[in-house]
Coordinates of C-alpha atoms in Angstrom, one line a residue:
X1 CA 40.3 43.5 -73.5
X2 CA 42.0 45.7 -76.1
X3 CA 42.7 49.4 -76.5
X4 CA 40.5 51.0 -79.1
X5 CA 41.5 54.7 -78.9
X6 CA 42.7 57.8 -76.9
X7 CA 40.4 60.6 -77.1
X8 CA 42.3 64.0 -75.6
X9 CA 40.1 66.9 -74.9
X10 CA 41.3 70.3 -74.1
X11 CA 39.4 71.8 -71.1
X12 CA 39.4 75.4 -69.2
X13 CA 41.3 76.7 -67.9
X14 CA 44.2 75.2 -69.1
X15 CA 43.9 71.1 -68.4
X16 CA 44.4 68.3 -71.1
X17 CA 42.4 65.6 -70.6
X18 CA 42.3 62.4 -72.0
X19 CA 40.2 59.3 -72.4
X20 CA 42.2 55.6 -73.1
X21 CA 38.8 53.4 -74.5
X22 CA 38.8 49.7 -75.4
X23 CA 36.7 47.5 -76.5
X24 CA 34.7 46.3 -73.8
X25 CA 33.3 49.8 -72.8
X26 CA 35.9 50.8 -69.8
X27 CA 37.0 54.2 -71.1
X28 CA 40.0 55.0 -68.3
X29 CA 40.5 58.8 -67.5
X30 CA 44.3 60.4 -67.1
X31 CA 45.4 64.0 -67.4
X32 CA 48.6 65.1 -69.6
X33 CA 48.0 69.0 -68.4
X34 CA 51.5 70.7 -69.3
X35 CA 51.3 74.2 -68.9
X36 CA 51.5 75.9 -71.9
X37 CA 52.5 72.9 -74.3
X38 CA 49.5 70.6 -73.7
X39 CA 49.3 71.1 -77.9
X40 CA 52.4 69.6 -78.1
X41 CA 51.6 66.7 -74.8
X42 CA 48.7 66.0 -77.2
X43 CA 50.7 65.3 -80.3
X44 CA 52.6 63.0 -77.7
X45 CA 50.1 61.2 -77.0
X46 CA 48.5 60.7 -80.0
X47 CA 52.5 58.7 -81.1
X48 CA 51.7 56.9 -78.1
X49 CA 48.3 55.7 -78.9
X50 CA 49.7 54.2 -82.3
X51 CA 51.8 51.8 -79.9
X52 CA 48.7 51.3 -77.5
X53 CA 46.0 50.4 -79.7
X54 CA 45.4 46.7 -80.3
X55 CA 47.0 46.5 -76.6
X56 CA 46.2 44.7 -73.6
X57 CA 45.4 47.8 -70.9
X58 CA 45.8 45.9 -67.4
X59 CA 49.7 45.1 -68.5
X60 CA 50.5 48.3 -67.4
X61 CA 54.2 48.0 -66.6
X62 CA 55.4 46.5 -69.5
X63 CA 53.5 50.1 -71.2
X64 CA 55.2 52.2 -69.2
X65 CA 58.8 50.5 -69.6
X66 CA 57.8 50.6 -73.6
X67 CA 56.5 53.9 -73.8
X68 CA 59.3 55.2 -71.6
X69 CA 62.4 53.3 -72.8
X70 CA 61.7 52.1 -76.1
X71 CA 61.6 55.4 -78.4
X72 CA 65.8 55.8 -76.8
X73 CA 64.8 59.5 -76.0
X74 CA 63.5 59.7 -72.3
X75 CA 62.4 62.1 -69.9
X76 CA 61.5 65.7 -70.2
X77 CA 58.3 67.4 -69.8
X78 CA 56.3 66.7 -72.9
X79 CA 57.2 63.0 -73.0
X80 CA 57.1 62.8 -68.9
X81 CA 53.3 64.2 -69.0
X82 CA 52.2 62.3 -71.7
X83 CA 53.3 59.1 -70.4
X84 CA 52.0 60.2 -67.2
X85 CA 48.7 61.1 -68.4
X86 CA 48.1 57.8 -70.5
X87 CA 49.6 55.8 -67.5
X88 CA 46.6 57.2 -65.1
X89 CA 44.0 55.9 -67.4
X90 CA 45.3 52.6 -67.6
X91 CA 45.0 52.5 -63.8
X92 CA 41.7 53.8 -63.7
X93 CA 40.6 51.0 -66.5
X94 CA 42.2 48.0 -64.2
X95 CA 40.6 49.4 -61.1
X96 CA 37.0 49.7 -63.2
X97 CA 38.1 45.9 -64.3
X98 CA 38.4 44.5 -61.0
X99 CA 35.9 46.7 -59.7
X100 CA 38.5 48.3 -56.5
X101 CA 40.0 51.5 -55.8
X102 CA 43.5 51.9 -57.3
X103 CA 45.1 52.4 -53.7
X104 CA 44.1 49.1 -53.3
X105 CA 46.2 47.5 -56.1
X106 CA 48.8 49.3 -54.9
X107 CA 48.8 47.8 -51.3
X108 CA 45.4 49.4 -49.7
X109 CA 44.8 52.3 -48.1
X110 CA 47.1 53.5 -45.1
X111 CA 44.6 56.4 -43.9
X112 CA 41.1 57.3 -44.1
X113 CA 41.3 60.9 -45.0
X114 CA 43.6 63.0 -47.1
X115 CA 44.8 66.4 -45.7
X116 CA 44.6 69.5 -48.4
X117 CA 46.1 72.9 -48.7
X118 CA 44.3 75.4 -50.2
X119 CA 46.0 78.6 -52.2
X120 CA 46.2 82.6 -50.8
X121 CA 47.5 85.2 -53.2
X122 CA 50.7 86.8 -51.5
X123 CA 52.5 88.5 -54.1
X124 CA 50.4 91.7 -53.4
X125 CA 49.2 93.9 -50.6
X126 CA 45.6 94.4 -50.9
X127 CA 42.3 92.0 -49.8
X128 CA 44.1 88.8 -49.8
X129 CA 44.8 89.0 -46.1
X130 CA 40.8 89.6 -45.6
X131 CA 40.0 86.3 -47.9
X132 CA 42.8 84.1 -45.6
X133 CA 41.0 85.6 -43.0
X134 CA 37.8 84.6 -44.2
X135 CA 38.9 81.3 -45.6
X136 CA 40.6 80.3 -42.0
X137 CA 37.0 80.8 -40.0
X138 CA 35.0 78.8 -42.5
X139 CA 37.4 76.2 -41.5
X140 CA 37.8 74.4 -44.1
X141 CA 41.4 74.3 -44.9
X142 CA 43.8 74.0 -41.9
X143 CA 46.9 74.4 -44.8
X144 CA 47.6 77.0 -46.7
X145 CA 50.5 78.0 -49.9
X146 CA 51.3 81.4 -51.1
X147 CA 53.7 82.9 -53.1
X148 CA 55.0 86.3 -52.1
X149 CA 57.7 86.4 -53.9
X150 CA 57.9 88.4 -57.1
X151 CA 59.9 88.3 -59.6
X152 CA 63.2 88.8 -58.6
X153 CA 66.5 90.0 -59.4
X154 CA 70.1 87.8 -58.5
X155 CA 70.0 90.0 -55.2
X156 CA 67.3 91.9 -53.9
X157 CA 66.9 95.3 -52.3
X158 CA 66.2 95.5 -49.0
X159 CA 62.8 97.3 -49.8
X160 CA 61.8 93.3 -51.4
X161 CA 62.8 91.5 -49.1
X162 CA 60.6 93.7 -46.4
X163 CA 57.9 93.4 -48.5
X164 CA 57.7 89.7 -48.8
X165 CA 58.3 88.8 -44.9
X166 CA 55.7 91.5 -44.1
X167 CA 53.2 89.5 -46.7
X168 CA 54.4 86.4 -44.8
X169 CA 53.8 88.2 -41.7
X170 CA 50.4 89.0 -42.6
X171 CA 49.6 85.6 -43.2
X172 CA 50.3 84.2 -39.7
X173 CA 49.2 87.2 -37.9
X174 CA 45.7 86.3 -39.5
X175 CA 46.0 83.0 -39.1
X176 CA 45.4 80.5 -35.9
X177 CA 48.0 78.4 -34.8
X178 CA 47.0 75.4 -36.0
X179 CA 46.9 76.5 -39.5
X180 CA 49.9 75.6 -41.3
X181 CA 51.7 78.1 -44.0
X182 CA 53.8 76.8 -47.1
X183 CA 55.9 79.4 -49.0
X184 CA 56.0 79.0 -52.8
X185 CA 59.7 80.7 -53.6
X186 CA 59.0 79.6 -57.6
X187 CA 62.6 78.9 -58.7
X188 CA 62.8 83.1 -58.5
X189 CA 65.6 83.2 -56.4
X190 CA 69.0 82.8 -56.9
X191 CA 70.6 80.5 -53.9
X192 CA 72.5 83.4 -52.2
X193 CA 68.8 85.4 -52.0
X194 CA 67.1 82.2 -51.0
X195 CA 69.1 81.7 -48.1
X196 CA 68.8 85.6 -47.3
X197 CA 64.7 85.2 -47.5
X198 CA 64.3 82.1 -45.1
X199 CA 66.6 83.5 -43.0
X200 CA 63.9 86.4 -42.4
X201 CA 61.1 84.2 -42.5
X202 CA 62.6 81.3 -40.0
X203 CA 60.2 83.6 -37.1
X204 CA 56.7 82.3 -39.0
X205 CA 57.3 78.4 -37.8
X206 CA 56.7 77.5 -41.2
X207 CA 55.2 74.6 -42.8
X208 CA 57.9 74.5 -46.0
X209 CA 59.8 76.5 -48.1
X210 CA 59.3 75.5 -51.9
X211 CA 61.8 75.7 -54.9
X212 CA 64.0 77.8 -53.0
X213 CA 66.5 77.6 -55.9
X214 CA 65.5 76.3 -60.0
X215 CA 65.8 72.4 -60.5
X216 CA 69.1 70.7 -61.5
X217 CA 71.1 72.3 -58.8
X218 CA 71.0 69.5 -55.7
X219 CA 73.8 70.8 -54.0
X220 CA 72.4 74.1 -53.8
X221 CA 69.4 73.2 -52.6
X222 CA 70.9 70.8 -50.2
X223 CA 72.9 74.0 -48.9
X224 CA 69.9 76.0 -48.4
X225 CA 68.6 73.2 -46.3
X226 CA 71.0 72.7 -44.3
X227 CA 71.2 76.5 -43.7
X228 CA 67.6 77.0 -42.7
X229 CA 65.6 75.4 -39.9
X230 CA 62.1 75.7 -42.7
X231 CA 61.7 72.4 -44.1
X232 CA 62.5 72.7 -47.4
X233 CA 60.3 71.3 -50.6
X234 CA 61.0 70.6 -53.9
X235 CA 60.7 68.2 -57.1
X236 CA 57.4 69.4 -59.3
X237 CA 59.6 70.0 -62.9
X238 CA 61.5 66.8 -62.0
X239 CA 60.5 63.6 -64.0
X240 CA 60.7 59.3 -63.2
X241 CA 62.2 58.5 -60.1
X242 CA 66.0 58.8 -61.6
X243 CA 65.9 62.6 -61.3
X244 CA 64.7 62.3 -58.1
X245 CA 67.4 60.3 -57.0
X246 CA 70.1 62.4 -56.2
X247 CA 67.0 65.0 -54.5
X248 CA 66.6 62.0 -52.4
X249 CA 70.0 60.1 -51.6
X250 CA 71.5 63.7 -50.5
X251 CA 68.2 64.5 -48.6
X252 CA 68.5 67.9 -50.1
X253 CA 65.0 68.3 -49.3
X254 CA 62.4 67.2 -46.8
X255 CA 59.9 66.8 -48.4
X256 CA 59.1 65.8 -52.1
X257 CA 56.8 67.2 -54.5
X258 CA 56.4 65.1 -57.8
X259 CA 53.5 65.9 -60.0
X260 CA 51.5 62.6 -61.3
X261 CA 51.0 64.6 -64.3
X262 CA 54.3 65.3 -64.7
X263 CA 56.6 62.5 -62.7
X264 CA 55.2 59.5 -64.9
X265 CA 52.0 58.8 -63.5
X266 CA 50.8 57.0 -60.2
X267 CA 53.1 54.3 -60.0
X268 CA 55.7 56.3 -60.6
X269 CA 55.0 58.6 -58.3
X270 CA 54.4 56.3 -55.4
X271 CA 58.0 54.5 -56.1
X272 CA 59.2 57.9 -55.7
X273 CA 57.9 58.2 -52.4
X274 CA 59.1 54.8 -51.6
X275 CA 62.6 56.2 -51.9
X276 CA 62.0 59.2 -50.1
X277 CA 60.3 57.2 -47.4
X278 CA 63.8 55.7 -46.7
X279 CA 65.5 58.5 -46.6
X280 CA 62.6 60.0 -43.7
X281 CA 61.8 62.6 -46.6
X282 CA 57.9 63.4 -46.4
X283 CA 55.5 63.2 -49.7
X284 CA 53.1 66.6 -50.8
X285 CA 52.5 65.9 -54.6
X286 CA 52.3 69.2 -56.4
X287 CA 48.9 69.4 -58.0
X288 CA 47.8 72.7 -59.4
X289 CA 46.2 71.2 -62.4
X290 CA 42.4 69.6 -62.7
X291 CA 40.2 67.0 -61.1
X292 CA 41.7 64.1 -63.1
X293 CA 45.2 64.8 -61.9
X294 CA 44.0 65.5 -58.2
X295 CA 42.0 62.5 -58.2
X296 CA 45.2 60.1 -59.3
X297 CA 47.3 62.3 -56.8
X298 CA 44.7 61.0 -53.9
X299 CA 45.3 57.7 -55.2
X300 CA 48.9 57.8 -54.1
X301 CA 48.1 59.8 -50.8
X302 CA 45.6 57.0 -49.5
X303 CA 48.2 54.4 -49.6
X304 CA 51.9 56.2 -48.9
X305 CA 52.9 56.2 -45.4
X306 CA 54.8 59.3 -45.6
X307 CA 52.2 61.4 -47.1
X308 CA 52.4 64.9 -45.4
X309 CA 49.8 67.7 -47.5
X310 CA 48.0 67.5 -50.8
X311 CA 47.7 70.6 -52.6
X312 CA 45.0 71.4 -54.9
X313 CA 43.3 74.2 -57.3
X314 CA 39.9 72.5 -58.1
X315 CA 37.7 69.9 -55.9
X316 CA 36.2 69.4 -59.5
X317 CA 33.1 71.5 -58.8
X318 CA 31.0 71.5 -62.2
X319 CA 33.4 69.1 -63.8
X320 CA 32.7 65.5 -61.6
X321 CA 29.2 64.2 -61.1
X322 CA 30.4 64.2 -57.2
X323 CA 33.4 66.9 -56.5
X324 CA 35.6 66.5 -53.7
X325 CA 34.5 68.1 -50.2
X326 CA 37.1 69.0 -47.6
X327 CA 35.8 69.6 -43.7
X328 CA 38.2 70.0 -41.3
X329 CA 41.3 70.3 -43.7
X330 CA 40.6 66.6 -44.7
X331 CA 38.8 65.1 -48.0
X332 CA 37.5 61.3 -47.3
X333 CA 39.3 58.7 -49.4
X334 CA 36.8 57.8 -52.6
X335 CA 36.0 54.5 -52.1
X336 CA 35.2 53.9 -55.8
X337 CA 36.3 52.1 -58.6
X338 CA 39.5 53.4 -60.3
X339 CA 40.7 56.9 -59.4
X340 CA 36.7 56.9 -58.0
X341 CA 35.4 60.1 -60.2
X342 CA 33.1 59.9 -63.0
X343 CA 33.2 63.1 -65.3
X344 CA 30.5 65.7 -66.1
X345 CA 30.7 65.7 -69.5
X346 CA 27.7 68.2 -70.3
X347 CA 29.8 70.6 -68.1
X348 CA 33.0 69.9 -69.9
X349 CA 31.5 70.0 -73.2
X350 CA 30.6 73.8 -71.8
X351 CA 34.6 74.3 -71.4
X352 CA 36.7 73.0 -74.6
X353 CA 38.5 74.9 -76.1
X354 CA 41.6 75.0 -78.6
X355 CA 44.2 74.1 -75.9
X356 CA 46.2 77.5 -76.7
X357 CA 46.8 78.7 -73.2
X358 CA 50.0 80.9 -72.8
X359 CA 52.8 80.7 -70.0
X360 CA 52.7 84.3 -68.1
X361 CA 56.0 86.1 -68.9
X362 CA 57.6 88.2 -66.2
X363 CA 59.9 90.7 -67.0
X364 CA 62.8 92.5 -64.4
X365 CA 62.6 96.4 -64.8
X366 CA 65.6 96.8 -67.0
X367 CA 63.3 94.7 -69.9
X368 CA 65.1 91.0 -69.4
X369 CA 62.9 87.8 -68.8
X370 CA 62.7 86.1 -65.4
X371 CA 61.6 82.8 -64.0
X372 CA 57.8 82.7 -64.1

């Protein structure tokens, strides 16, 4: 078996999708999504595919190690995603080949369900508390993330602060005690605000704190940490397990958040989580991309034993054949071959576009640009 081609298809919202075909018929699906550069993940991967054609697909180590070492320039998010993406497709090919789930080439399945968290707008007052209110009796998420935390300045009035613990407040007023809260900080604060914020919001028995401070700073984040009795979570803009390393051997955080679009696929990400694991550092891959990316992300959470809370935009409704469906807070581990989805391509073929989506900007009163 030989790689033919990669196909990459820009899909709606904002998702890059790709297709690794050989010539047998197995066409392995991945996901490269890169928020506002998946036209420049694209051209990525298309330098990639003139290495990968002609290629043996099921040797996919000596790929990655190729693909990420042999070009001398590693890392960062454009290279990082396409790898990533590519690297997902060559799993979902050898687990087509051998007819088996991926999970169980990476050692089998260490639970039967996989726990979700779904997403509740908190950065404004207004009906969001009535659809967490609505969402929490259907019962179908027992896990929630919000982010109530707007864009911010180095150090915040007292008026912001208020605003976001009463959001936060809100929230667990609404919700039953069994239903678990996340709070999505964004990278907006500065460390000194961060450590103001949980300090309000340590009465809500939260489930995490994430990106309390921007990536690259360890031992800020490990300060926040170890100032706060929130867990804190972090690691979805860090890429391959060597940036995670010092996240990890400092246990700055508790728990981990890699992306498998982002990280360097599913292997990566699960030797990730194999270092955090040692280090009693709990796994929640970030995952608000599409159904390609959450279905390699499940692939991971079936078989890591630290595994805490998946999080998710889309259960693929309209875009797979058979969507995910969570009861209870849990979606049943797909027992198929590969990453166990098969695309709806009539739909998708509804939801190309040109793969132009823009980053939002945020701007602080006095005109200057803030984190996102």
């Amino acid at each position: 078996m030989k790689v033919d081609r990669i196909e990459t298809i820009h899909v709606l919202p904002r998702w890059l999708f790709l297709k690794v075909h050989t010539d047998v018929g197995i066409v392995g699906l991945g996901e490269a999504t890169l928020e506002g550069r998946s036209l420049t993940v694209e051209t990525a991967v298309k330098e990639i595919e003139r290495y990968l054609v002609g290629k043996n697909p099921l040797e996919i180590e000596k790929h990655w190690q190729t693909i990420y070492r042999g070009t001398f320039y590693r890392n960062g998010p454009v290279l990082s995603s396409a790898l990533s993406g590519v690297e997902q497709a060559l799993w979902d090919i050898l687990g087509k080949h051998l007819n088996v789930p991926v999970y169980q080439l990476l050692g089998g399945k260490v639970r039967d369900k996989i726990r979700m968290y779904g997403w509740v707008s908190g950065e404004k007052t207004g009906s969001y508390v009535e659809d967490f209110k609505a969402s929490v009796a259907d019962g179908k998420f027992t896990a929630y993330k919000t982010c109530p935390v707007p864009a911010c300045q180095a150090i915040e009035s007292p008026a912001v602060m208020k605003q976001v613990v009463d959001n936060v407040r809100a929230l667990r007023e609404a919700a039953k005690s069994h239903v678990d809260i996340g709070v999505d900080f964004h990278g907006r604060c500065t460390p000194a605000l961060s450590k103001r914020l949980c300090k309000k919001l340590e009465q809500f028995d939260l489930m995490f704190v994430e990106e309390p401070v921007l990536p690259g700073d360890v031992d800020a984040m490990k300060d926040i940490s170890r100032s706060t009795s929130i867990p804190i979570a972090a690691g979805e803009r860090l890429f391959t397990r060597w940036q995670f390393q010092e996240l990890i051997e400092k246990q700055a955080v508790a728990i981990i958040q890699p992306d498998v679009s982002h990280c360097g696929g599913i292997m990566e990400c699960r030797k990730i989580a194999a270092m955090a694991e040692a280090r009693n550092i709990a796994l929640a891959p970030h995952c608000p991309l599409g159904p390609i990316a959450l279905a390699s992300a499940i692939q991971v959470d079936a078989c890591t034993p630290n595994f805490l809370c998946q999080e998710q935009l889309t259960l693929g409704e309209g875009y797979l054949k058979k969507p995910f469906v969570v009861q209870d807070g849990y979606v049943q581990v797909p027992d198929g071959p590969g990453l166990g989805i098969e695309l709806n391509e009539q739909y998708i073929d509804t939801k190309c576009f040109a793969g132009d989506w823009e980053t939002p900007l945020f701007h602080l009163p006095d005109g200057s640009l803030t984190e996102w």
